[in-house]
């Protein structure tokens, strides 16, 4: 067990930190002691090394003790206390430079979940990063988890808590999942984190309406998923009433409020000019398809490079996955065989093969994998555009506007000029699609599933997009 000591110049401040921390603690996973203020009624602000020593001794039964401090002289008092302690006890103590409030909360959650001293220290020291990332002053740590594509079982849950998975329910989740012998990953809009870390959970920015997915692999994976389901059905320890659940017009992807004119557009698909294919045209059609696939692969490589530059290598992997699918020799051979056997055009053969792949994704039970069907159609559209020699036109907004469309492909999103896009409203789509994931990474407010947004809006119309609630308010 790792115990925590809070050293502060102000007893009132320390009690406030303790009050917050106690809300994160359940059971006896760790102990929390305070050493705050000095015994002077007229000048109570200060720190006392003897108080710090006594606080450490009061939690000496822990295998490790983490000490967090507020101001510089608190560090001096803590260092003096270490010199006064018995050597065997002082050896178990680590002084931590983390911010007092954020660091204490993160440390308490990690300790209460059974983390070791090194893990608790790392959680405390990483606590400030949450606020920095949310304010745009930093980037998530390079150690962020990658989404497992094959291993493990998973369970999805749509968050109904009015304030999302904030600190208190996140701490409850970490505590419940900590005992299980399983590798655990929590996914939200394609971003992944350890559900045992309060810091990583906060960086996922899980809001009401988000669909999260717990992926578990290992001896106790089933038990972990069952515990997750039971906790989720209890709304992670919070009370959720029907009155607290707003009636959304769409599913939010990125929270923000923006106002401006609407710019409406329809998703592009090449016009199909099909012709009959004779036996003598088979080789020609196969060659047409081969060239189109090569050009599509080249496009995907360029999209990956652009994404890596604009957003990051993690998001660029989306188009790397597109390339892997496109370059599948079995898939390509199936299309070439279809051309030869059915005497159909390259367009027809490739479309039928990819539609089968997309249908396979749609038939899956997992919502995240269902959303991958859009990636297949994005590849299909690009290949057909090369076959028909109809380049995909970029979406160019002439002024900052709210983009309203029926559908937006991942390759469309990454080509947008972020400065011109105040927000995105789609009549269809999925919050788990790669288009949504890219929009979130680019910081573009987005709402999907806003039925009727195409028929009830017009270009140039003034509007206000409250993406946090999934509402588009129109002016008359």
C-alpha positions in Angstrom: 0.0 0.0 0.0 1.3 3.5 -0.9 0.3 6.3 1.4 0.1 10.0 0.7 1.2 13.1 2.8 0.1 16.6 1.9 2.3 19.4 3.0 0.8 22.9 2.8 1.3 26.4 4.2 -2.4 26.6 4.8 -4.4 24.2 6.9 -7.6 25.3 5.1 -6.1 24.6 1.7 -4.9 21.2 2.8 -8.3 20.3 4.1 -9.8 21.3 0.8 -7.4 19.1 -1.1 -8.2 16.3 1.4 -12.0 16.8 0.8 -11.4 16.4 -3.0 -9.2 13.4 -2.5 -11.6 11.6 -0.2 -14.2 11.7 -3.0 -11.8 9.6 -5.1 -11.0 7.1 -2.3 -13.1 4.1 -1.5 -12.1 1.4 0.9 -8.7 1.3 2.5 -6.5 1.3 -0.6 -4.3 4.1 0.8 -4.0 6.5 3.7 -3.9 10.3 3.5 -2.2 12.5 6.1 -1.9 16.3 6.3 0.9 18.5 7.6 -0.3 22.1 7.1 0.0 25.4 8.7 1.8 26.3 12.0 0.6 26.6 15.6 0.4 30.4 15.7 -3.1 31.9 15.9 -2.0 35.3 14.5 0.3 33.9 11.8 -1.0 30.4 10.9 0.5 30.3 7.4 3.7 28.2 7.2 5.1 24.8 7.4 6.6 22.8 10.3 9.1 20.0 9.8 8.0 18.3 13.0 4.4 18.3 11.7 5.6 16.8 8.4 7.6 14.1 10.4 4.5 13.3 12.5 2.3 13.0 9.4 4.8 10.6 7.7 5.0 8.5 10.9 1.2 8.3 11.0 1.2 6.5 7.7 4.4 4.5 8.2 2.6 1.2 7.6 2.7 1.7 3.8 5.3 0.1 1.6 5.9 3.6 0.3 5.0 7.1 1.1 4.6 10.0 -1.4 4.9 13.5 -0.1 3.4 16.4 -2.1 4.1 20.1 -1.2 2.7 23.5 -2.2 5.4 26.2 -2.0 9.2 26.2 -1.8 9.6 26.4 2.0 7.3 23.3 2.2 10.0 21.4 0.4 12.6 22.6 3.0 10.3 21.4 5.8 9.8 18.0 4.1 13.6 17.6 3.6 14.2 18.5 7.2 11.6 15.9 8.3 13.4 13.3 6.3 16.6 14.0 8.2 14.7 13.6 11.5 13.1 10.3 10.6 14.5 6.9 11.3 16.6 5.8 8.3 14.4 2.7 7.5 11.3 4.9 7.4 13.0 7.7 5.5 14.0 5.2 2.8 10.3 4.6 2.0 9.6 8.3 1.4 9.7 10.1 -1.9 9.2 13.9 -2.3 7.1 14.7 -5.3 7.3 17.9 -7.4 3.7 17.5 -8.8 1.2 20.4 -8.4 -0.5 19.9 -5.1 -4.2 19.6 -6.0 -3.9 17.7 -9.4 -1.0 15.6 -8.2 -2.7 14.6 -5.0 -5.9 13.5 -6.7 -4.0 11.5 -9.4 -1.7 9.9 -6.7 -4.7 8.9 -4.5 -6.5 7.2 -7.4 -3.4 5.3 -8.4 -2.5 4.3 -4.8 -6.1 3.4 -4.0 -6.1 1.1 -7.1 -3.1 -0.8 -5.8 -0.3 0.9 -7.8 3.3 0.7 -6.7 5.3 3.7 -5.6 6.8 4.3 -9.0 3.4 4.2 -10.7 1.8 6.5 -8.1 4.7 9.0 -8.5 4.4 8.9 -12.3 0.6 9.6 -12.1 1.2 12.5 -9.7 3.9 14.0 -11.9 1.8 13.7 -15.0 -1.3 15.3 -13.5 -0.5 18.8 -14.8 -0.5 17.6 -18.4 -4.3 17.1 -18.4 -4.8 20.9 -18.0 -2.0 21.7 -20.4 -3.5 19.6 -23.2 -7.0 20.8 -22.7 -5.7 24.4 -23.0 -3.7 23.6 -26.0 -0.3 24.1 -24.2 0.9 20.6 -24.7 0.5 17.3 -26.4 -0.5 13.9 -24.9 2.5 11.8 -23.8 4.2 9.7 -26.4 3.3 6.7 -24.3 -0.4 6.9 -25.2 -1.7 3.5 -25.9 -2.4 2.3 -29.4 -5.7 0.6 -30.3 -5.4 -3.2 -30.4 -6.8 -4.4 -33.7 -7.1 -8.1 -33.1 -6.4 -9.2 -29.5 -9.0 -9.2 -26.8 -12.7 -8.9 -26.2 -14.5 -5.6 -26.0 -17.7 -4.0 -24.6 -19.1 -0.6 -25.5 -21.1 1.8 -23.5 -22.7 5.2 -24.3 -22.0 7.7 -21.5 -25.2 9.2 -20.0 -23.6 11.1 -17.1 -24.4 14.8 -17.6 -20.7 15.8 -17.0 -19.2 12.8 -18.8 -16.6 10.7 -17.2 -15.1 13.4 -15.0 -12.7 12.8 -12.1 -15.1 11.1 -9.6 -16.6 8.4 -11.9 -13.2 8.0 -13.6 -11.6 7.2 -10.2 -14.4 4.7 -9.6 -13.7 3.0 -12.9 -10.0 2.8 -12.1 -10.7 1.3 -8.7 -13.1 -1.3 -10.0 -10.9 -2.5 -12.8 -7.6 -2.5 -10.9 -7.9 -6.0 -9.4 -8.2 -8.0 -12.6 -5.4 -9.9 -14.2 -6.0 -8.6 -17.7 -4.5 -6.1 -20.2 -7.1 -3.2 -20.4 -7.5 -0.4 -22.9 -10.3 2.2 -23.0 -11.1 3.7 -26.4 -13.0 6.9 -27.1 -13.2 8.2 -30.7 -10.1 6.2 -31.7 -8.0 7.5 -28.8 -6.8 5.0 -26.3 -5.8 5.0 -22.6 -5.3 2.9 -19.6 -8.5 2.8 -17.6 -6.4 2.5 -14.5 -4.9 5.9 -14.9 -6.8 9.0 -13.9 -4.5 11.2 -16.0 -5.0 9.1 -19.2 -8.8 8.9 -18.6 -8.9 12.7 -18.4 -7.0 13.1 -21.6 -9.7 11.0 -23.4 -12.1 13.8 -22.6 -15.1 11.5 -22.3 -18.4 13.5 -22.5 -22.0 12.8 -22.3 -23.1 11.0 -25.5 -19.7 9.5 -26.2 -19.5 5.8 -26.8 -16.5 4.3 -25.0 -15.2 0.8 -25.5 -13.3 -1.3 -23.0 -10.9 -3.8 -24.6 -9.7 -6.7 -22.4 -7.2 -9.4 -22.9 -5.9 -12.0 -20.5 -7.0 -14.6 -17.9 -9.6 -12.4 -16.3 -10.8 -10.4 -19.4 -14.4 -11.7 -19.1 -14.6 -10.8 -15.4 -13.2 -7.3 -16.1 -15.7 -6.7 -18.9 -18.5 -7.9 -16.6 -17.4 -5.5 -13.8 -17.2 -2.7 -16.4 -20.7 -3.4 -17.6 -22.1 -3.5 -14.0 -20.4 -0.2 -13.1 -21.5 1.4 -16.4 -25.1 0.4 -15.7 -24.8 2.2 -12.4 -23.5 5.2 -14.3 -20.1 4.9 -12.7 -21.4 5.6 -9.2 -23.5 8.7 -10.2 -27.2 9.3 -10.3 -28.6 10.0 -13.8 -32.2 10.9 -14.2 -34.2 11.3 -17.4 -34.4 15.1 -16.8 -30.6 15.2 -16.9 -30.4 13.6 -20.3 -30.8 16.3 -23.0 -32.6 15.5 -26.2 -29.7 15.8 -28.7 -30.1 16.6 -32.4 -26.9 14.8 -33.1 -24.0 13.0 -31.5 -21.1 15.4 -30.6 -17.6 14.5 -31.6 -15.7 17.7 -30.4 -17.1 20.1 -27.9 -17.2 23.8 -28.8 -19.6 26.6 -29.6 -19.2 28.5 -32.8 -21.3 30.9 -34.9 -21.2 31.8 -38.6 -22.7 31.2 -42.0 -23.6 27.8 -43.2 -21.8 26.3 -46.3 -23.7 23.4 -47.6 -22.2 20.7 -49.8 -23.0 17.2 -51.0 -20.4 14.4 -50.8 -18.8 13.6 -54.1 -19.1 10.3 -55.9 -17.9 9.9 -59.5 -20.5 9.5 -62.2 -20.4 5.9 -63.6 -20.2 5.6 -67.4 -20.4 1.9 -67.8 -20.0 0.1 -71.0 -20.2 -3.5 -72.1 -17.1 -5.6 -71.9 -16.4 -8.3 -74.5 -14.1 -11.3 -74.1 -11.4 -9.3 -76.0 -11.5 -6.5 -73.4 -10.8 -8.5 -70.3 -7.0 -7.8 -70.3 -7.6 -4.1 -71.0 -10.1 -3.8 -68.1 -7.7 -5.6 -65.7 -4.9 -3.3 -66.7 -7.2 -0.2 -66.2 -8.0 -1.5 -62.7 -4.3 -2.2 -62.0 -3.3 1.4 -62.9 -6.2 2.9 -60.9 -5.1 0.9 -57.8 -1.5 2.1 -58.2 -2.7 5.7 -58.4 -5.0 5.3 -55.4 -2.1 3.8 -53.4 0.0 6.9 -54.3 -2.9 9.1 -53.1 -3.1 7.3 -49.8 0.7 7.7 -49.2 0.3 11.4 -49.8 -2.6 11.6 -47.5 -0.7 9.8 -44.8 2.2 12.3 -45.2 -0.1 15.3 -45.0 -1.8 13.8 -41.9 1.4 13.1 -40.1 2.5 16.7 -40.7 -0.8 18.4 -39.7 -1.9 16.1 -36.9 0.5 13.3 -36.0 1.8 9.9 -36.9 -0.9 8.1 -34.9 -3.7 9.6 -37.1 -1.6 9.1 -40.3 -1.8 5.4 -39.6 -5.4 5.6 -40.7 -4.3 6.0 -44.3 -1.6 3.4 -43.7 -4.4 1.0 -42.9 -6.3 2.1 -46.1 -3.1 1.2 -48.1 -2.9 -2.2 -46.5 -6.5 -3.0 -47.4 -6.0 -1.7 -51.0 -2.8 -3.6 -51.5 -4.4 -7.0 -50.5 -3.4 -9.4 -53.3 -6.4 -11.6 -52.6 -8.8 -8.7 -52.9 -7.2 -7.5 -56.1 -7.1 -11.0 -57.6 -10.8 -11.5 -56.8 -11.6 -8.3 -58.8 -9.4 -9.5 -61.7 -11.2 -12.9 -61.7 -14.6 -11.2 -61.6 -13.7 -9.2 -64.7 -12.6 -12.4 -66.5 -15.5 -14.5 -65.5 -18.4 -12.0 -65.7 -17.0 -9.8 -68.5 -17.8 -6.8 -66.4 -15.9 -3.5 -66.3 -13.1 -2.6 -63.9 -15.5 -0.3 -62.1 -18.2 -2.9 -61.6 -15.7 -5.6 -60.5 -14.0 -3.4 -57.9 -17.2 -1.9 -56.6 -18.8 -5.3 -56.1 -15.7 -6.6 -54.2 -15.4 -3.6 -51.9 -19.1 -3.5 -51.3 -18.9 -7.0 -50.0 -16.0 -6.0 -47.6 -18.0 -2.9 -46.4 -21.1 -5.1 -45.9 -19.0 -7.4 -43.7 -18.0 -4.6 -41.5 -21.6 -3.3 -41.2 -22.7 -6.8 -40.1 -20.4 -6.9 -37.1 -21.7 -6.4 -33.5 -18.9 -4.0 -32.5 -19.8 -0.4 -33.2 -16.1 0.6 -33.7 -15.6 -2.0 -36.3 -18.9 -1.2 -38.0 -17.7 2.3 -38.5 -14.7 1.0 -40.6 -17.1 0.4 -43.5 -16.7 4.1 -44.3 -12.9 3.6 -44.9 -13.7 0.9 -47.4 -16.1 3.2 -49.3 -13.5 6.0 -49.2 -11.0 3.7 -50.9 -13.7 2.7 -53.4 -14.6 6.3 -54.3 -11.0 7.2 -54.9 -10.3 4.2 -57.2 -13.5 4.9 -59.1 -12.5 8.5 -59.6 -9.3 7.4 -61.2 -11.1 4.8 -63.4 -13.6 7.4 -64.5 -10.9 10.2 -64.7 -13.0 12.4 -62.4 -10.7 13.8 -59.7 -12.2 14.2 -56.2 -12.8 18.0 -55.8 -11.5 19.5 -52.6 -13.9 21.2 -50.2 -12.8 24.8 -50.4 -14.6 27.2 -48.1 -14.2 30.9 -49.2 -15.0 32.3 -45.7 -15.1 30.8 -42.2 -18.3 28.7 -42.2 -20.1 25.8 -40.6 -19.9 23.0 -43.0 -23.1 21.0 -43.5 -23.0 17.8 -45.5 -24.6 14.4 -45.8 -21.3 12.6 -45.4 -17.7 13.4 -45.0 -14.9 10.8 -45.8 -11.7 10.6 -43.8 -9.7 11.8 -46.9 -12.0 14.8 -47.1 -11.4 15.8 -43.5 -7.7 15.9 -43.7 -7.8 18.1 -46.8 -9.9 20.8 -45.1 -8.5 24.2 -44.3 -8.9 24.3 -40.5 -9.0 28.1 -40.4 -12.1 28.1 -42.6 -14.1 25.4 -40.8 -16.0 26.7 -37.8 -17.7 23.3 -37.4 -19.1 20.3 -39.2 -22.7 19.0 -39.2 -23.4 15.7 -40.9 -26.8 14.2 -41.5 -25.3 10.7 -41.2 -21.9 9.4 -40.1 -20.7 7.9 -36.8 -18.8 9.3 -33.9 -16.5 6.3 -34.1 -15.6 6.8 -37.8 -12.1 7.8 -38.8 -13.6 11.0 -40.3 -14.8 11.9 -36.8 -11.5 10.9 -35.2 -9.5 13.1 -37.6 -11.9 16.0 -37.0 -11.4 15.7 -33.3 -7.6 15.5 -33.7 -7.7 18.7 -35.8 -9.8 20.4 -33.2 -12.8 20.9 -35.5 -16.2 20.9 -33.7 -18.3 18.2 -35.2 -21.8 16.7 -34.8 -22.9 13.5 -36.7 -26.3 12.0 -37.1 -28.1 15.4 -37.4 -31.0 14.2 -39.4 -32.6 16.9 -41.6 -29.6 19.2 -41.5 -29.4 19.2 -45.3 -33.1 19.9 -46.0 -33.6 22.4 -43.2 -30.5 24.6 -43.9 -29.2 26.7 -46.8 -25.8 28.1 -47.7 -25.2 31.6 -46.3 -27.8 31.1 -43.5 -26.5 32.3 -40.1 -26.3 29.6 -37.4 -24.9 28.7 -34.0 -23.4 25.3 -33.5 -23.3 24.0 -29.9 -21.3 20.9 -30.5 -21.2 20.0 -26.9 -25.0 19.4 -27.0 -25.2 18.4 -30.6 -27.5 21.4 -31.5 -27.5 23.6 -34.5 -29.5 26.8 -33.9 -30.6 28.6 -37.1 -31.4 32.3 -37.6 -34.4 33.3 -39.6 
